[in-house]
């Protein structure tokens, strides 16, 4: 009976945990602002947001163990949230440092400057990323605005992840990495226990999916893949990524599984921050138009 209870507990908790970069326990006694300068980002309150699950913030030191999210939360001081014109209920639901982290300064994106970019950091070997994938697909199908770009970036937290990252960019460069193949790689690793531990193992697998394995192996070590690999590492570092899955909104805001707690809260926070950025970009465009008119 104890074994049954234990298994059920793991099944309930597992999906919203995260694959950590470091396996050692980390104790955080004081929140640290994710900030490269002394300035902070002012926020614009969206006109509409979804219903949000109530979340309380614990105080004091927290121990972050293996497979938990290991990011350091941003400052929860009032200076990190511009609430001058924001309804009280929205401010209490979405707070920088509690529900998401604010990156200062904002990091570059690969999309046009007038487009909001949503980025997912993941690893094929991460069981929590695998559990998170259906949520991502639902969000893409139902919630993602048409004018929002979605980008995946594989994280390199271990040697196996390095192989998978290079494979990801090789398949992407070949133009064959659609959602079906992306899901097939996840399934192969987690369901069939094929760890795809080297490029030949990946080549053998993708060949069964109709991909030219010879071209794959040539592309795997190409200059373009090397460049994409380095860029992925740089972006992950700039996001302060210590765990996956991780969602980054337009290079400005970071949401982790630990901060969201539930898929509904994750969706609500994502939608809130996307609209926040849409309104910021619209305000900037309006200001530019006024300047030109004058």
CSV table of C-alpha atoms in Angstrom, one decimal:
chain,number,residue,atom,x,y,z
A,1,UNK,CA,0.0,0.0,0.0
A,2,UNK,CA,2.9,2.4,0.8
A,3,UNK,CA,4.4,1.7,-2.6
A,4,UNK,CA,1.1,2.6,-4.3
A,5,UNK,CA,0.8,5.9,-2.4
A,6,UNK,CA,4.5,6.7,-3.2
A,7,UNK,CA,4.0,6.1,-6.9
A,8,UNK,CA,0.8,8.1,-7.0
A,9,UNK,CA,2.6,11.0,-5.2
A,10,UNK,CA,5.4,10.9,-7.8
A,11,UNK,CA,2.9,10.9,-10.7
A,12,UNK,CA,1.2,14.0,-9.3
A,13,UNK,CA,4.3,16.0,-8.5
A,14,UNK,CA,6.5,15.1,-11.4
A,15,UNK,CA,5.0,17.1,-14.3
A,16,UNK,CA,5.6,20.5,-12.8
A,17,UNK,CA,9.1,19.9,-11.5
A,18,UNK,CA,12.1,20.7,-13.7
A,19,UNK,CA,15.3,19.1,-14.9
A,20,UNK,CA,18.0,21.0,-13.1
A,21,UNK,CA,21.4,22.0,-14.4
A,22,UNK,CA,23.1,21.2,-11.1
A,23,UNK,CA,22.3,18.1,-9.1
A,24,UNK,CA,23.6,19.4,-5.8
A,25,UNK,CA,21.2,21.0,-3.4
A,26,UNK,CA,21.2,24.8,-3.4
A,27,UNK,CA,20.0,26.9,-0.5
A,28,UNK,CA,18.6,30.4,-1.3
A,29,UNK,CA,18.3,32.6,1.7
A,30,UNK,CA,17.8,36.0,0.0
A,31,UNK,CA,16.2,36.6,-3.3
A,32,UNK,CA,18.6,38.0,-5.9
A,33,UNK,CA,17.4,40.5,-8.6
A,34,UNK,CA,18.0,39.2,-12.1
A,35,UNK,CA,19.5,42.4,-13.3
A,36,UNK,CA,22.5,43.6,-15.3
A,37,UNK,CA,21.9,47.2,-14.4
A,38,UNK,CA,20.4,49.3,-11.6
A,39,UNK,CA,17.4,50.1,-13.9
A,40,UNK,CA,14.1,48.2,-13.9
A,41,UNK,CA,11.5,47.5,-16.5
A,42,UNK,CA,8.3,49.4,-16.2
A,43,UNK,CA,5.2,47.3,-17.0
A,44,UNK,CA,2.0,48.0,-18.8
A,45,UNK,CA,-1.2,46.3,-17.5
A,46,UNK,CA,-3.1,44.3,-20.2
A,47,UNK,CA,-6.8,45.0,-20.5
A,48,UNK,CA,-7.7,41.3,-20.1
A,49,UNK,CA,-6.2,38.3,-18.5
A,50,UNK,CA,-7.4,34.8,-17.7
A,51,UNK,CA,-8.4,33.5,-14.3
A,52,UNK,CA,-5.4,32.7,-12.2
A,53,UNK,CA,-4.7,30.2,-9.6
A,54,UNK,CA,-4.0,31.8,-6.2
A,55,UNK,CA,-0.4,31.3,-5.2
A,56,UNK,CA,1.3,32.2,-1.9
A,57,UNK,CA,5.0,33.0,-1.5
A,58,UNK,CA,7.0,31.3,1.2
A,59,UNK,CA,9.5,33.3,3.2
A,60,UNK,CA,12.9,32.4,4.6
A,61,UNK,CA,15.5,30.0,3.1
A,62,UNK,CA,14.3,27.4,0.6
A,63,UNK,CA,16.2,24.3,-0.3
A,64,UNK,CA,16.1,23.5,-4.0
A,65,UNK,CA,16.8,19.8,-4.6
A,66,UNK,CA,17.7,17.7,-7.6
A,67,UNK,CA,15.1,17.9,-10.4
A,68,UNK,CA,13.5,21.0,-8.9
A,69,UNK,CA,13.7,24.4,-10.6
A,70,UNK,CA,17.0,26.0,-9.6
A,71,UNK,CA,16.6,29.5,-10.7
A,72,UNK,CA,17.0,32.4,-8.3
A,73,UNK,CA,13.8,34.5,-8.1
A,74,UNK,CA,14.0,38.1,-9.0
A,75,UNK,CA,13.5,40.8,-6.4
A,76,UNK,CA,10.0,41.0,-5.0
A,77,UNK,CA,10.4,44.7,-4.0
A,78,UNK,CA,7.9,47.2,-5.1
A,79,UNK,CA,10.4,48.8,-7.4
A,80,UNK,CA,10.3,45.8,-9.8
A,81,UNK,CA,6.6,46.3,-10.6
A,82,UNK,CA,5.0,49.5,-11.9
A,83,UNK,CA,1.5,49.3,-10.5
A,84,UNK,CA,0.5,52.9,-10.8
A,85,UNK,CA,-2.3,52.3,-13.3
A,86,UNK,CA,-2.8,48.6,-12.6
A,87,UNK,CA,-5.9,47.2,-10.9
A,88,UNK,CA,-5.1,45.7,-7.5
A,89,UNK,CA,-6.3,42.3,-8.4
A,90,UNK,CA,-4.0,42.0,-11.4
A,91,UNK,CA,-0.9,43.2,-9.5
A,92,UNK,CA,-1.6,40.6,-6.8
A,93,UNK,CA,-2.0,37.8,-9.3
A,94,UNK,CA,1.1,38.6,-11.5
A,95,UNK,CA,4.1,39.8,-9.6
A,96,UNK,CA,7.7,40.0,-10.8
A,97,UNK,CA,9.9,37.8,-8.5
A,98,UNK,CA,7.0,35.6,-7.6
A,99,UNK,CA,5.1,34.6,-10.8
A,100,UNK,CA,7.9,35.4,-13.2
A,101,UNK,CA,11.4,36.9,-13.4
A,102,UNK,CA,12.2,40.2,-15.1
A,103,UNK,CA,15.5,40.3,-17.1
A,104,UNK,CA,17.2,43.7,-17.1
A,105,UNK,CA,18.3,44.7,-19.6
A,106,UNK,CA,16.0,42.7,-22.0
A,107,UNK,CA,17.8,40.0,-24.1
A,108,UNK,CA,17.8,40.0,-27.9
A,109,UNK,CA,15.3,37.9,-29.8
A,110,UNK,CA,15.4,36.3,-33.3
A,111,UNK,CA,12.1,37.8,-34.4
A,112,UNK,CA,11.4,41.3,-35.8
A,113,UNK,CA,11.3,44.0,-33.2
A,114,UNK,CA,7.6,44.6,-33.6
A,115,UNK,CA,6.8,40.9,-32.9
A,116,UNK,CA,6.5,39.3,-29.5
A,117,UNK,CA,8.6,36.2,-29.2
A,118,UNK,CA,7.8,33.3,-26.9
A,119,UNK,CA,10.8,31.0,-26.3
A,120,UNK,CA,10.9,27.5,-24.8
A,121,UNK,CA,14.1,26.1,-23.3
A,122,UNK,CA,13.9,22.3,-23.2
A,123,UNK,CA,15.9,19.1,-23.3
A,124,UNK,CA,14.8,15.9,-25.0
A,125,UNK,CA,16.2,13.9,-22.1
A,126,UNK,CA,14.2,15.9,-19.5
A,127,UNK,CA,11.0,14.0,-18.3
A,128,UNK,CA,9.4,17.2,-17.2
A,129,UNK,CA,9.9,18.7,-20.7
A,130,UNK,CA,8.3,15.6,-22.1
A,131,UNK,CA,5.3,16.0,-19.7
A,132,UNK,CA,5.2,19.7,-20.6
A,133,UNK,CA,5.0,19.2,-24.3
A,134,UNK,CA,1.2,18.5,-24.5
A,135,UNK,CA,0.7,21.8,-22.7
A,136,UNK,CA,2.9,23.7,-25.2
A,137,UNK,CA,0.9,22.1,-28.1
A,138,UNK,CA,-2.4,23.1,-26.5
A,139,UNK,CA,-1.1,26.7,-26.0
A,140,UNK,CA,0.1,26.9,-29.6
A,141,UNK,CA,-3.2,25.6,-30.9
A,142,UNK,CA,-5.6,27.6,-28.7
A,143,UNK,CA,-4.0,30.5,-27.0
A,144,UNK,CA,-1.1,31.8,-29.1
A,145,UNK,CA,-2.0,35.0,-30.9
A,146,UNK,CA,-1.4,34.9,-34.6
A,147,UNK,CA,1.2,37.7,-34.4
A,148,UNK,CA,3.3,36.0,-31.8
A,149,UNK,CA,6.4,34.0,-32.8
A,150,UNK,CA,7.3,30.7,-31.0
A,151,UNK,CA,10.9,29.5,-30.8
A,152,UNK,CA,12.4,26.4,-29.2
A,153,UNK,CA,15.9,26.4,-27.8
A,154,UNK,CA,17.5,23.2,-26.6
A,155,UNK,CA,19.5,23.5,-23.4
A,156,UNK,CA,23.0,21.9,-22.9
A,157,UNK,CA,23.1,20.8,-19.3
A,158,UNK,CA,25.0,17.5,-19.9
A,159,UNK,CA,26.9,15.5,-22.6
A,160,UNK,CA,23.8,13.8,-23.9
A,161,UNK,CA,22.0,17.1,-24.3
A,162,UNK,CA,24.9,18.4,-26.4
A,163,UNK,CA,24.2,15.5,-28.9
A,164,UNK,CA,20.5,16.3,-28.9
A,165,UNK,CA,21.1,20.0,-29.4
A,166,UNK,CA,23.3,19.5,-32.4
A,167,UNK,CA,20.7,17.0,-33.8
A,168,UNK,CA,17.9,19.5,-33.2
A,169,UNK,CA,19.7,22.2,-35.2
A,170,UNK,CA,20.9,19.7,-37.9
A,171,UNK,CA,17.3,18.6,-38.5
A,172,UNK,CA,16.1,22.2,-38.4
A,173,UNK,CA,18.7,23.2,-41.0
A,174,UNK,CA,17.5,20.4,-43.2
A,175,UNK,CA,14.0,21.7,-43.0
A,176,UNK,CA,12.6,18.4,-41.7
A,177,UNK,CA,12.1,19.2,-38.0
A,178,UNK,CA,8.3,19.5,-37.9
A,179,UNK,CA,6.1,18.9,-34.8
A,180,UNK,CA,5.7,15.2,-35.7
A,181,UNK,CA,9.5,14.5,-35.7
A,182,UNK,CA,10.0,16.7,-32.6
A,183,UNK,CA,7.4,14.5,-30.8
A,184,UNK,CA,8.9,11.3,-32.2
A,185,UNK,CA,12.3,12.1,-30.7
A,186,UNK,CA,10.7,12.7,-27.3
A,187,UNK,CA,8.8,9.5,-27.6
A,188,UNK,CA,11.8,7.5,-28.7
A,189,UNK,CA,13.8,8.7,-25.7
A,190,UNK,CA,11.2,8.3,-23.0
A,191,UNK,CA,8.9,5.6,-24.2
A,192,UNK,CA,11.3,3.3,-26.1
A,193,UNK,CA,14.3,4.1,-23.9
A,194,UNK,CA,16.5,4.8,-26.8
A,195,UNK,CA,18.8,7.5,-25.4
A,196,UNK,CA,20.1,8.6,-28.8
A,197,UNK,CA,23.5,9.0,-27.1
A,198,UNK,CA,25.6,9.9,-30.2
A,199,UNK,CA,25.1,11.2,-33.7
A,200,UNK,CA,25.0,7.8,-35.3
A,201,UNK,CA,22.2,6.6,-33.0
A,202,UNK,CA,20.3,9.7,-33.9
A,203,UNK,CA,21.0,9.2,-37.6
A,204,UNK,CA,19.7,5.6,-37.4
A,205,UNK,CA,16.5,6.8,-35.7
A,206,UNK,CA,15.7,9.7,-38.0
A,207,UNK,CA,16.3,7.4,-41.0
A,208,UNK,CA,13.4,5.4,-39.8
A,209,UNK,CA,11.4,8.6,-39.9
A,210,UNK,CA,12.2,9.2,-43.5
A,211,UNK,CA,15.2,11.5,-43.0
A,212,UNK,CA,18.3,11.1,-45.2
A,213,UNK,CA,20.8,9.9,-42.6
A,214,UNK,CA,23.8,10.7,-44.7
A,215,UNK,CA,22.7,14.4,-45.1
A,216,UNK,CA,21.9,14.5,-41.4
A,217,UNK,CA,25.5,13.4,-40.4
A,218,UNK,CA,27.0,15.9,-42.8
A,219,UNK,CA,24.8,18.7,-41.4
A,220,UNK,CA,25.4,17.6,-37.8
A,221,UNK,CA,29.0,18.9,-38.0
A,222,UNK,CA,28.4,21.8,-40.3
A,223,UNK,CA,29.4,25.4,-39.7
A,224,UNK,CA,25.7,26.5,-39.5
A,225,UNK,CA,25.0,23.9,-36.7
A,226,UNK,CA,28.1,25.0,-34.8
A,227,UNK,CA,26.9,28.6,-35.0
A,228,UNK,CA,23.4,27.7,-33.8
A,229,UNK,CA,24.8,25.6,-31.0
A,230,UNK,CA,26.9,28.5,-29.7
A,231,UNK,CA,24.0,30.9,-29.9
A,232,UNK,CA,21.8,28.5,-28.0
A,233,UNK,CA,24.4,28.3,-25.2
A,234,UNK,CA,24.7,32.1,-25.1
A,235,UNK,CA,21.0,32.7,-24.9
A,236,UNK,CA,20.5,30.1,-22.1
A,237,UNK,CA,23.2,31.8,-20.1
A,238,UNK,CA,21.7,35.2,-20.7
A,239,UNK,CA,18.3,33.9,-19.4
A,240,UNK,CA,20.1,32.6,-16.3
A,241,UNK,CA,18.7,29.2,-17.2
A,242,UNK,CA,19.5,26.6,-14.5
A,243,UNK,CA,16.6,24.3,-15.3
A,244,UNK,CA,14.1,23.3,-17.9
A,245,UNK,CA,11.4,23.6,-19.1
A,246,UNK,CA,11.6,27.4,-19.1
A,247,UNK,CA,9.6,30.0,-21.0
A,248,UNK,CA,11.0,33.4,-22.0
A,249,UNK,CA,8.6,36.1,-23.2
A,250,UNK,CA,10.3,38.5,-25.7
A,251,UNK,CA,13.6,38.3,-23.9
A,252,UNK,CA,12.2,40.2,-21.0
A,253,UNK,CA,10.4,37.8,-18.7
A,254,UNK,CA,11.1,34.3,-17.6
A,255,UNK,CA,8.6,31.7,-16.2
A,256,UNK,CA,9.6,28.4,-14.7
A,257,UNK,CA,7.5,25.4,-13.7
A,258,UNK,CA,8.2,26.1,-10.0
A,259,UNK,CA,7.0,29.7,-10.2
A,260,UNK,CA,3.8,28.7,-12.2
A,261,UNK,CA,3.0,25.6,-10.1
A,262,UNK,CA,0.2,24.5,-12.4
A,263,UNK,CA,-0.4,24.4,-16.2
A,264,UNK,CA,-3.3,26.8,-15.8
A,265,UNK,CA,-1.2,29.3,-14.0
A,266,UNK,CA,1.5,28.8,-16.6
A,267,UNK,CA,-0.9,29.6,-19.4
A,268,UNK,CA,-2.4,32.6,-17.5
A,269,UNK,CA,1.1,34.1,-16.8
A,270,UNK,CA,2.2,33.5,-20.4
A,271,UNK,CA,-0.9,35.2,-21.8
A,272,UNK,CA,-0.5,38.1,-19.4
A,273,UNK,CA,3.1,38.7,-20.3
A,274,UNK,CA,2.5,38.3,-24.0
A,275,UNK,CA,-0.2,41.0,-23.8
A,276,UNK,CA,2.0,43.1,-21.7
A,277,UNK,CA,4.6,43.1,-24.4
A,278,UNK,CA,2.0,43.6,-27.2
A,279,UNK,CA,0.9,46.8,-25.4
A,280,UNK,CA,4.4,48.0,-24.8
A,281,UNK,CA,5.2,47.5,-28.5
A,282,UNK,CA,2.0,49.3,-29.5
A,283,UNK,CA,2.8,52.2,-27.2
A,284,UNK,CA,6.3,52.5,-28.7
A,285,UNK,CA,5.0,52.4,-32.2
A,286,UNK,CA,2.4,55.1,-31.4
A,287,UNK,CA,5.2,57.3,-29.9
A,288,UNK,CA,7.3,56.9,-33.0
A,289,UNK,CA,4.3,57.8,-35.2
A,290,UNK,CA,3.7,61.0,-33.2
A,291,UNK,CA,7.4,62.0,-33.5
A,292,UNK,CA,7.3,61.6,-37.2
A,293,UNK,CA,4.1,63.6,-37.4
A,294,UNK,CA,5.7,66.4,-35.6
